[in-house]
C-alpha atoms as an extended CHARMM CRD file, in Angstrom:
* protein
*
       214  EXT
         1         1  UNK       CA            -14.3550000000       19.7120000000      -11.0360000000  PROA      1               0.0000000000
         2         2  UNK       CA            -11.3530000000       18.3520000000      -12.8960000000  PROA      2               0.0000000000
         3         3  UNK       CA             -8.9420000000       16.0790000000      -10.7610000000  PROA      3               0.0000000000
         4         4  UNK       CA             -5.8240000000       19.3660000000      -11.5120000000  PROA      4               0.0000000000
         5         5  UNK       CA             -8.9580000000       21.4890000000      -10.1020000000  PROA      5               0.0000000000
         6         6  UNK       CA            -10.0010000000       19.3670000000       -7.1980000000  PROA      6               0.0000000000
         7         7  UNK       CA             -5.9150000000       19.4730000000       -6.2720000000  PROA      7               0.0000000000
         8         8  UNK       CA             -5.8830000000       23.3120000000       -6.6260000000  PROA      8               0.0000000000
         9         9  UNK       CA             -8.2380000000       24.1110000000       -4.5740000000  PROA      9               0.0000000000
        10        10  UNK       CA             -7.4230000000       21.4460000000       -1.5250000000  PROA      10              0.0000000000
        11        11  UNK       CA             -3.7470000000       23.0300000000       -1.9820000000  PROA      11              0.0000000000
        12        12  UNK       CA             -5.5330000000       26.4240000000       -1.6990000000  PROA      12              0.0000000000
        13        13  UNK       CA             -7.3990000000       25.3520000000        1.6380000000  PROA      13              0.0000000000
        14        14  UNK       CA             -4.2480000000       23.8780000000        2.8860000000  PROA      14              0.0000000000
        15        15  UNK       CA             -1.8800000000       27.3250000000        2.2370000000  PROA      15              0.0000000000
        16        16  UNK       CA             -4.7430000000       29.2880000000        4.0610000000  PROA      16              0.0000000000
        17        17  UNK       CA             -4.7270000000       26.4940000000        6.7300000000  PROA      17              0.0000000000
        18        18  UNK       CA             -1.1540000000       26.6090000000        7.6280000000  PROA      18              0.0000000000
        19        19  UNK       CA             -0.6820000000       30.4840000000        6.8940000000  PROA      19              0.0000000000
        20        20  UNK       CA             -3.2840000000       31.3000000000       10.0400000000  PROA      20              0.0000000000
        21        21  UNK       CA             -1.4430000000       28.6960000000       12.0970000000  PROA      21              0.0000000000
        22        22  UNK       CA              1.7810000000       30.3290000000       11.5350000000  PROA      22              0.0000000000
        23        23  UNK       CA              3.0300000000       27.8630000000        9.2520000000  PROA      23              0.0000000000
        24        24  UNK       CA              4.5040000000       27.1600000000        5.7410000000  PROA      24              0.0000000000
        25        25  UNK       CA              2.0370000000       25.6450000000        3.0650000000  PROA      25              0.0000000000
        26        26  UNK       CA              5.1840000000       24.0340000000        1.5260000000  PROA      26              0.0000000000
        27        27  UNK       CA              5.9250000000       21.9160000000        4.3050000000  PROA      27              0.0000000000
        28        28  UNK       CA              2.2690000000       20.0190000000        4.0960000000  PROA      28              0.0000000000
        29        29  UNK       CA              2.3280000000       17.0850000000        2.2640000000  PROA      29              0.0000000000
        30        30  UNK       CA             -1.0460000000       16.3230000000        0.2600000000  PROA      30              0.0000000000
        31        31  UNK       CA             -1.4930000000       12.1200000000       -0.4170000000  PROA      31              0.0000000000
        32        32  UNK       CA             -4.0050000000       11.7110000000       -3.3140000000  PROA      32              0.0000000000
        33        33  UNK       CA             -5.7570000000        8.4690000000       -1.9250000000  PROA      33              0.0000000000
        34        34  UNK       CA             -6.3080000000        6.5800000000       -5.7380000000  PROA      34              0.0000000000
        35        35  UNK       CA             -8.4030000000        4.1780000000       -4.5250000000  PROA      35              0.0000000000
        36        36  UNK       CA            -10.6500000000        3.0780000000       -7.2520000000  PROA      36              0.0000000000
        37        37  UNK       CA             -9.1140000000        5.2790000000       -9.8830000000  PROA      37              0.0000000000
        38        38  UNK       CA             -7.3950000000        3.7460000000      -12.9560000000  PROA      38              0.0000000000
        39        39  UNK       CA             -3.9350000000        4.3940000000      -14.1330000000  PROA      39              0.0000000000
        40        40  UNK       CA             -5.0950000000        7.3600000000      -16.1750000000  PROA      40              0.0000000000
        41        41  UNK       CA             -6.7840000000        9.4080000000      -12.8730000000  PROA      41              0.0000000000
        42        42  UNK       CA             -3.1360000000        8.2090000000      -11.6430000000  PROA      42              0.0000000000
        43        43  UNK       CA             -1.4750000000        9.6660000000      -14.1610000000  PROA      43              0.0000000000
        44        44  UNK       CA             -3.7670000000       13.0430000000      -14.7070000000  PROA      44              0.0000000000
        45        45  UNK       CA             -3.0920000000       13.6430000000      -10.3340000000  PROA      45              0.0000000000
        46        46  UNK       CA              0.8290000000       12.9130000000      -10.6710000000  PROA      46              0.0000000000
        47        47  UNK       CA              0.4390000000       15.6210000000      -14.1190000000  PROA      47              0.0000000000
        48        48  UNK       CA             -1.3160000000       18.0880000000      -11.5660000000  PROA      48              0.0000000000
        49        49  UNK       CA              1.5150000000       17.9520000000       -9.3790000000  PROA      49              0.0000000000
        50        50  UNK       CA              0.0330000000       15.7030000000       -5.9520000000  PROA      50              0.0000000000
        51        51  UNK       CA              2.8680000000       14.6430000000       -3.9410000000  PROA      51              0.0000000000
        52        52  UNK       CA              2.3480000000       11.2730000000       -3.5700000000  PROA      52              0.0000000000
        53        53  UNK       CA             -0.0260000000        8.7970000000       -4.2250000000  PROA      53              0.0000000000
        54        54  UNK       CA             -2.0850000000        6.1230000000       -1.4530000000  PROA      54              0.0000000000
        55        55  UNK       CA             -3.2400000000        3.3590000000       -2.5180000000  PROA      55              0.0000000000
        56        56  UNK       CA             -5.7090000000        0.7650000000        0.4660000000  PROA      56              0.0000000000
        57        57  UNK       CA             -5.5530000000       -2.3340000000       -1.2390000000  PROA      57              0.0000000000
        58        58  UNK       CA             -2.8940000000       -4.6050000000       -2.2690000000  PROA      58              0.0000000000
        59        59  UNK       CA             -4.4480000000       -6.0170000000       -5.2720000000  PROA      59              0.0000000000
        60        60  UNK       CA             -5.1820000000       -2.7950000000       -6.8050000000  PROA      60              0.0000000000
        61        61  UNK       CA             -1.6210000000       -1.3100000000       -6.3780000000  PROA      61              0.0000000000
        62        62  UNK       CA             -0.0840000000       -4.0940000000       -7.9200000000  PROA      62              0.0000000000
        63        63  UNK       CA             -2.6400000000       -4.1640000000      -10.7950000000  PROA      63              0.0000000000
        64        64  UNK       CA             -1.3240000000       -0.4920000000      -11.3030000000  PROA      64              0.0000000000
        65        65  UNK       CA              2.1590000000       -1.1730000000      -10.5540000000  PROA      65              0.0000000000
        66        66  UNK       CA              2.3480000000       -2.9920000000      -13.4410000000  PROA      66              0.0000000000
        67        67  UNK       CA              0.9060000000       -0.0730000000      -15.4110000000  PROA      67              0.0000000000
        68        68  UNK       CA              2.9060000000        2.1360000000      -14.6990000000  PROA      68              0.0000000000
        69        69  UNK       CA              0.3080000000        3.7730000000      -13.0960000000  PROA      69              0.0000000000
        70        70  UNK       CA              2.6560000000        5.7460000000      -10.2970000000  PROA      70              0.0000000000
        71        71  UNK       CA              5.4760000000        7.0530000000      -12.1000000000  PROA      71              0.0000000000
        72        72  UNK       CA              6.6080000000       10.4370000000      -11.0750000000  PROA      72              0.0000000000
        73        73  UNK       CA              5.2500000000       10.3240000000       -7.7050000000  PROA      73              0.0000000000
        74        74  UNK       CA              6.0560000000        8.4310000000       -4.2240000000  PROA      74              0.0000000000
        75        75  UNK       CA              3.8180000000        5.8560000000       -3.4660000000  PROA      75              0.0000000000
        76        76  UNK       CA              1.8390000000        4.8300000000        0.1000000000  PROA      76              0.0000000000
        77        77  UNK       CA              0.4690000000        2.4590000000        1.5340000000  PROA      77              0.0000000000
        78        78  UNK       CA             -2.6430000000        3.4150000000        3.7230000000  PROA      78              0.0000000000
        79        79  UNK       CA             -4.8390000000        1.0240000000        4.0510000000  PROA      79              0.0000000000
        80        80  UNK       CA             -5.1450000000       -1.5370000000        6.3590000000  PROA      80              0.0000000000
        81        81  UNK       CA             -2.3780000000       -4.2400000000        5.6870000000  PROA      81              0.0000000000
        82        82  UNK       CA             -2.6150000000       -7.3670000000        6.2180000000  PROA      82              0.0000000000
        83        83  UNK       CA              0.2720000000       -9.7610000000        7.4810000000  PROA      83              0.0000000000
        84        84  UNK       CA              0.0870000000      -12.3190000000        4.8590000000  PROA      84              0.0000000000
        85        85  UNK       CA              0.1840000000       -9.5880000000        2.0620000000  PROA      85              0.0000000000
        86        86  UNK       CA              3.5550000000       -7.5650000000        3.7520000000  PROA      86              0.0000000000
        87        87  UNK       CA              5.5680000000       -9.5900000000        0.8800000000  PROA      87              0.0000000000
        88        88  UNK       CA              3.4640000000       -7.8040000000       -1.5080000000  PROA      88              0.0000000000
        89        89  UNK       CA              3.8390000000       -4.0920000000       -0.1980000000  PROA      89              0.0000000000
        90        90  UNK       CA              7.4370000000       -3.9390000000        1.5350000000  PROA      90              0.0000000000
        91        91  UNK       CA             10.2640000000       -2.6410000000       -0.9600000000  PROA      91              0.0000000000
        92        92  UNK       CA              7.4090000000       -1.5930000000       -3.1280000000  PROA      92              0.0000000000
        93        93  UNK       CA              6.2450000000        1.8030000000       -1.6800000000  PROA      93              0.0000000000
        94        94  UNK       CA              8.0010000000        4.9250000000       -0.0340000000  PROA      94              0.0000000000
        95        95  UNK       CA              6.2740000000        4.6410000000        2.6740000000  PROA      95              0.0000000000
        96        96  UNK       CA              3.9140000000        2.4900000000        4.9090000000  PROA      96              0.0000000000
        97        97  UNK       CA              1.6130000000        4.5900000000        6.6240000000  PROA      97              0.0000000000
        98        98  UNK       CA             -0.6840000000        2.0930000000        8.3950000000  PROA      98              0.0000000000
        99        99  UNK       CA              1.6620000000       -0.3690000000       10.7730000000  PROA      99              0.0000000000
       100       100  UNK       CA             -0.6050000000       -0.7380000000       13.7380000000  PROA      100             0.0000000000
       101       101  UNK       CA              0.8910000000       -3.9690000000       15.8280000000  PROA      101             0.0000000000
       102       102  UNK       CA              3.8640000000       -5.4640000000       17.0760000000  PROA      102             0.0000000000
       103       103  UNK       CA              2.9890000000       -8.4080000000       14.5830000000  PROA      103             0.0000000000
       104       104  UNK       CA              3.5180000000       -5.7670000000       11.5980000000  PROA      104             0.0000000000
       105       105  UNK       CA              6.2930000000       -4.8380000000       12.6010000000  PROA      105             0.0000000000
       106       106  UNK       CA              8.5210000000       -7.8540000000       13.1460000000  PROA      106             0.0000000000
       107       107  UNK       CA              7.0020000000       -9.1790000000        9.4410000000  PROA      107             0.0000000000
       108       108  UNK       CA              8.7100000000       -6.3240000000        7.6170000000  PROA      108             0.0000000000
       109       109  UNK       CA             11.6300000000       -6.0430000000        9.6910000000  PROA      109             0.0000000000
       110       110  UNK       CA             11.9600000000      -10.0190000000        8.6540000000  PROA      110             0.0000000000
       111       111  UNK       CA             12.4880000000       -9.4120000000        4.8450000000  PROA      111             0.0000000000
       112       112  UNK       CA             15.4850000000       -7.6110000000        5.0140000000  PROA      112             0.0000000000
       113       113  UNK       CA             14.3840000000       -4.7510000000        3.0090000000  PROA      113             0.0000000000
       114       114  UNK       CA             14.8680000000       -1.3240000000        4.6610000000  PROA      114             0.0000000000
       115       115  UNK       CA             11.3980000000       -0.2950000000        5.1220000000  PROA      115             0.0000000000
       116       116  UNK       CA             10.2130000000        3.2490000000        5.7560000000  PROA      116             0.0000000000
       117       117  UNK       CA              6.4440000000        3.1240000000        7.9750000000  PROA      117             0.0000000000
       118       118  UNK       CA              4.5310000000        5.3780000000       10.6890000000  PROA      118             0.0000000000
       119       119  UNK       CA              3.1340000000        3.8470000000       13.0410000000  PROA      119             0.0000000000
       120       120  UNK       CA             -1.1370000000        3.6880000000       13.3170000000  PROA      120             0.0000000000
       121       121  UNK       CA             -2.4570000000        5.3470000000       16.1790000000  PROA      121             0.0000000000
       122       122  UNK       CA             -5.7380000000        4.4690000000       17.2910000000  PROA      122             0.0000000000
       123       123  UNK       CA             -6.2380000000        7.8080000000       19.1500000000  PROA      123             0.0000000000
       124       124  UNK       CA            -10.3370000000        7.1000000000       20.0870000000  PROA      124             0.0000000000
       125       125  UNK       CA             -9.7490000000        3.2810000000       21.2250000000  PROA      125             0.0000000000
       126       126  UNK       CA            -12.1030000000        2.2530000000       18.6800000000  PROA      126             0.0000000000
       127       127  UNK       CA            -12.2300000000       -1.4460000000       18.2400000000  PROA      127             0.0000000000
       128       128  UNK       CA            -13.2400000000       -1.5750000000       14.7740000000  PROA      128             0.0000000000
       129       129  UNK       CA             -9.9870000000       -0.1270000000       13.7810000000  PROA      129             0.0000000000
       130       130  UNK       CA             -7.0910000000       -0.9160000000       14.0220000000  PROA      130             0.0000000000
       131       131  UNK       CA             -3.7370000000        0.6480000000       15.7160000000  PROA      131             0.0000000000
       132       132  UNK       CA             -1.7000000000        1.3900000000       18.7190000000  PROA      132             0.0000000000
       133       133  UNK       CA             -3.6180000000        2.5830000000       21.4870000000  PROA      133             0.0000000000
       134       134  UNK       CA             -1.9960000000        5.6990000000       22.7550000000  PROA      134             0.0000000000
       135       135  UNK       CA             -0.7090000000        3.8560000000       25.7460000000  PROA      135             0.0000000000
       136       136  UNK       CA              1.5380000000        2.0940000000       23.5410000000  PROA      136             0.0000000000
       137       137  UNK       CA              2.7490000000        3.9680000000       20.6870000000  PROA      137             0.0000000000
       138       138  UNK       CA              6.2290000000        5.0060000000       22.5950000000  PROA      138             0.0000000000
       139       139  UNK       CA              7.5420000000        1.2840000000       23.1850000000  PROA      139             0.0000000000
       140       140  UNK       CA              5.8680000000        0.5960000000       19.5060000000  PROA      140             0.0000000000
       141       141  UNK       CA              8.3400000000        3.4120000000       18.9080000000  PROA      141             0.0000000000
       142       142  UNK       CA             10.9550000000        1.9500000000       21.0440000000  PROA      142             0.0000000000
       143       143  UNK       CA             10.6780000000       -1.1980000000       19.1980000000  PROA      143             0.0000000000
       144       144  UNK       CA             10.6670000000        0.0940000000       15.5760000000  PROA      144             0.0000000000
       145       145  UNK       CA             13.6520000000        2.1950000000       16.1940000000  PROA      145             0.0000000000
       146       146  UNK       CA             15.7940000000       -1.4920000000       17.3240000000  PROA      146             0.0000000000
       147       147  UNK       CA             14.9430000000       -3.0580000000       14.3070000000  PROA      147             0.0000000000
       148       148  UNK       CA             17.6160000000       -2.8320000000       11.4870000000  PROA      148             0.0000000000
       149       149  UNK       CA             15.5580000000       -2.7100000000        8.2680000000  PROA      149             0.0000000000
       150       150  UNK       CA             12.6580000000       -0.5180000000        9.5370000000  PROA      150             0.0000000000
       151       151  UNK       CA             12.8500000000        2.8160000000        9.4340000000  PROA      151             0.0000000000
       152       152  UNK       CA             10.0030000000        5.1130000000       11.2450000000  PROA      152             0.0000000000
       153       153  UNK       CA              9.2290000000        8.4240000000        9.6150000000  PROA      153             0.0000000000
       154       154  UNK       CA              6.6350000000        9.3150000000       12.5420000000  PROA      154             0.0000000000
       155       155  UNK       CA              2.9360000000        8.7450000000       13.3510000000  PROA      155             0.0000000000
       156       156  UNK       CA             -0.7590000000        8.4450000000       11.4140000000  PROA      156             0.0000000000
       157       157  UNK       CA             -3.7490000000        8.5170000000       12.7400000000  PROA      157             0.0000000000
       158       158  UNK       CA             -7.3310000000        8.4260000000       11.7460000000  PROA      158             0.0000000000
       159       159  UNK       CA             -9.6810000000       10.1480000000       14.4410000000  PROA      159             0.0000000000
       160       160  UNK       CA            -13.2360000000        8.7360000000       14.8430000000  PROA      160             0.0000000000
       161       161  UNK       CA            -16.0650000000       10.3930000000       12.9130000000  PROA      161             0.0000000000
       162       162  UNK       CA            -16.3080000000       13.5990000000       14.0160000000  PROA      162             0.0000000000
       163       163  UNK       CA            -19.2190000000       15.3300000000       16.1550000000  PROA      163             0.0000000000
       164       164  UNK       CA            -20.0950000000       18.5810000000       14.9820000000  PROA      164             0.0000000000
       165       165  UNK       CA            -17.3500000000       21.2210000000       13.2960000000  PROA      165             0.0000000000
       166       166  UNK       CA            -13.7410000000       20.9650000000       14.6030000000  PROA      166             0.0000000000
       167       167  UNK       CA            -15.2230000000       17.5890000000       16.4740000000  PROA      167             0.0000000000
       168       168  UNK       CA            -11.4500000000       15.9230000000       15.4200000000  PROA      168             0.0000000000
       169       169  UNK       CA             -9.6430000000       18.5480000000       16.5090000000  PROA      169             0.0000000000
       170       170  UNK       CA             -8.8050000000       17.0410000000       20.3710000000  PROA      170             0.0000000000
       171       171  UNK       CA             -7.8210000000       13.9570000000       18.3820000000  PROA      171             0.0000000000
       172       172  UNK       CA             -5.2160000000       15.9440000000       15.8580000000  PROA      172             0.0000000000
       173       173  UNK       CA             -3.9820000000       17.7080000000       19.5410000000  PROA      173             0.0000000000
       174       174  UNK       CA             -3.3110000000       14.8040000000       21.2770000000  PROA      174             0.0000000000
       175       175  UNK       CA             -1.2920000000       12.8250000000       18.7920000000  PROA      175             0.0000000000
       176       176  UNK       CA              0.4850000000       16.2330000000       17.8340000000  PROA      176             0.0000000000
       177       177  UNK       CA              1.6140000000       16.0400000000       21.0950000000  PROA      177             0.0000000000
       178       178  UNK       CA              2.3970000000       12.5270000000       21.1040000000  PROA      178             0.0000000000
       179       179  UNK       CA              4.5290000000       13.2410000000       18.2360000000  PROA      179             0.0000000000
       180       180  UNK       CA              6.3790000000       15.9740000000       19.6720000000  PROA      180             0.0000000000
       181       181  UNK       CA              7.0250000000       13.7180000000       22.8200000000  PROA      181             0.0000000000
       182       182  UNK       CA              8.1950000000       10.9870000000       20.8390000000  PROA      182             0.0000000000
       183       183  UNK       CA             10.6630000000       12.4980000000       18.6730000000  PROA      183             0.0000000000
       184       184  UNK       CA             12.3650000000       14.8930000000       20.9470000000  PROA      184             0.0000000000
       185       185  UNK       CA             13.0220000000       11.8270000000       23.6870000000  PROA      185             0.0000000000
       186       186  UNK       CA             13.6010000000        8.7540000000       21.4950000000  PROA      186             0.0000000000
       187       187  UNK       CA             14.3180000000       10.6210000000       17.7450000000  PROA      187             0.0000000000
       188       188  UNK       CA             16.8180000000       13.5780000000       18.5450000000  PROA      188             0.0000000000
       189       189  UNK       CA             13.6860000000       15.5250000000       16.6950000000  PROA      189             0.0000000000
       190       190  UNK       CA             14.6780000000       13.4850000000       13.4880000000  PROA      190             0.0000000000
       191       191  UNK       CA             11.1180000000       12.1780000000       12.8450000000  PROA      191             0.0000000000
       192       192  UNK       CA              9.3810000000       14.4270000000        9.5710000000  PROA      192             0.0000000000
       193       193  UNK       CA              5.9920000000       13.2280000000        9.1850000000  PROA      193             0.0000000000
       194       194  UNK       CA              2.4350000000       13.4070000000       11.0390000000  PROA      194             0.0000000000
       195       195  UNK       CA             -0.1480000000       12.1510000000        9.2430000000  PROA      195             0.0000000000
       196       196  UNK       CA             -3.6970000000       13.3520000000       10.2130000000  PROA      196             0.0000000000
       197       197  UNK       CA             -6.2490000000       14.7340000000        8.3800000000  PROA      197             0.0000000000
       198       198  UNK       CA             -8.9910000000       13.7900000000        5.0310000000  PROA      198             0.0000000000
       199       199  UNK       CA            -11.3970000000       15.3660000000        3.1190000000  PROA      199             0.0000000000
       200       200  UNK       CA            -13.1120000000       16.5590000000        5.8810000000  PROA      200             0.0000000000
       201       201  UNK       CA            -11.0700000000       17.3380000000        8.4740000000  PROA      201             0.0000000000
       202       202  UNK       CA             -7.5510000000       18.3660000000        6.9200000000  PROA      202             0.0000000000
       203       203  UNK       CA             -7.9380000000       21.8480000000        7.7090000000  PROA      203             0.0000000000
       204       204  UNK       CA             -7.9150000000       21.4890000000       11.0830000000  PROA      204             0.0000000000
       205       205  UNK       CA             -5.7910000000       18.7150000000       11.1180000000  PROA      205             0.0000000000
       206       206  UNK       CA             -2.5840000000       21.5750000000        9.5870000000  PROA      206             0.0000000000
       207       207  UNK       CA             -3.6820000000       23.8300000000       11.9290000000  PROA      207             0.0000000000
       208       208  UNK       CA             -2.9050000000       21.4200000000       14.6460000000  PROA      208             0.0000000000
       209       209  UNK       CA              0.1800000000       20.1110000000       13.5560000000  PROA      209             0.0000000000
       210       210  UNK       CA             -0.0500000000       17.5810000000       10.3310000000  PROA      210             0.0000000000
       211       211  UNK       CA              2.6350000000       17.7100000000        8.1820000000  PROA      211             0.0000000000
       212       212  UNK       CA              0.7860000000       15.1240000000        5.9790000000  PROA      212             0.0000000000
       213       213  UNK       CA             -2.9930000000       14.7450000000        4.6520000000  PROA      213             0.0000000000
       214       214  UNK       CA             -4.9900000000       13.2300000000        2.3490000000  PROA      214             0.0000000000
């Protein structure tokens, strides 16, 4: 399957998705993760018409920064990021998809460059990842929305590996909800993104709520 083929068909899944939930296909998102795929797969998925671009490694996005690789398309970040490598990323994508600590959060806000993010949620307390634990993502909120030059678009998560069909579906449910909490109290319903769902999951993950996958 051709990259404009393997986008067709995901946008196909997605309409279908969101049409039994009630929904509008048009107001999912779809993130092509590029990870290991040059400036021309870049290039070919922006041509196809994907609606952004995520890229997990620093090095790698700046390699293709400098080619050009992105044009015509928003850029992520979704990897894991790194505090000494914020310099790198900050002012240089749309959006930051993976702040998961207070830490993270005061580093961008100390560059001065008005930042959008979502914030990480660890929804399954799983210590090989990182995140907010659920506990804490509404004074993570709290805290984002005080600082001047960050700007919080709404919440990402990554559920763990899922047991059996529709296994990440409590996951999705719970940080819908989260969401829902979080904007109408602290927002005024002003936050526009949930992030939840991949390759194998990101059917359920509209159904529940997403307004973004990859």
């Amino acid at each position: 399957m051709s990259i404009r083929e393997n986008i067709q068909q995901v946008r196909e899944n997605i309409a279908a998705a969101a049409l039994s939930a009630g929904r509008r296909p048009e107001d999912i998102t779809l993130v092509g993760a590029s990870k290991m795929n040059d400036a021309a797969a870049c290039r070919e998925a922006i041509a196809a018409g994907i609606d952004a671009l995520g890229e997990n490694r620093v090095q790698e996005m700046t390699q293709k920064l400098a080619e050009n690789a992105y044009d015509g398309a928003p850029l992520h970040f979704i990897g894991h990021l790194q505090r000494n490598k914020v310099k790198q990323v900050v002012g240089k994508v749309a959006l930051i998809e993976s702040v998961g600590s207070y830490e993270l959060l005061e580093d961008i806000e100390k560059l001065g460059i008005v930042q959008p993010i979502l914030l990480e949620v660890n929804v399954g307390g799983e210590e090989a990842k990182s995140g907010f634990a659920v506990s804490e993502v509404r004074a993570a909120a709290e805290r984002a929305k005080s600082l001047s030059h960050v700007v919080l678009r709404g919440l990402m998560t990554i559920p763990p590996v899922a047991e059996g069909e529709h296994g990440s579906v409590p996951y999705f449910e719970k940080v819908h909800a989260l969401y829902v909490d979080i904007n109408a109290s602290l927002y005024d319903n002003k936050l526009d993104i949930l992030s939840m769902g991949m390759s194998g999951d990101y059917e359920d993950a509209v159904r529940c709520g997403a307004t973004m996958v990859r």
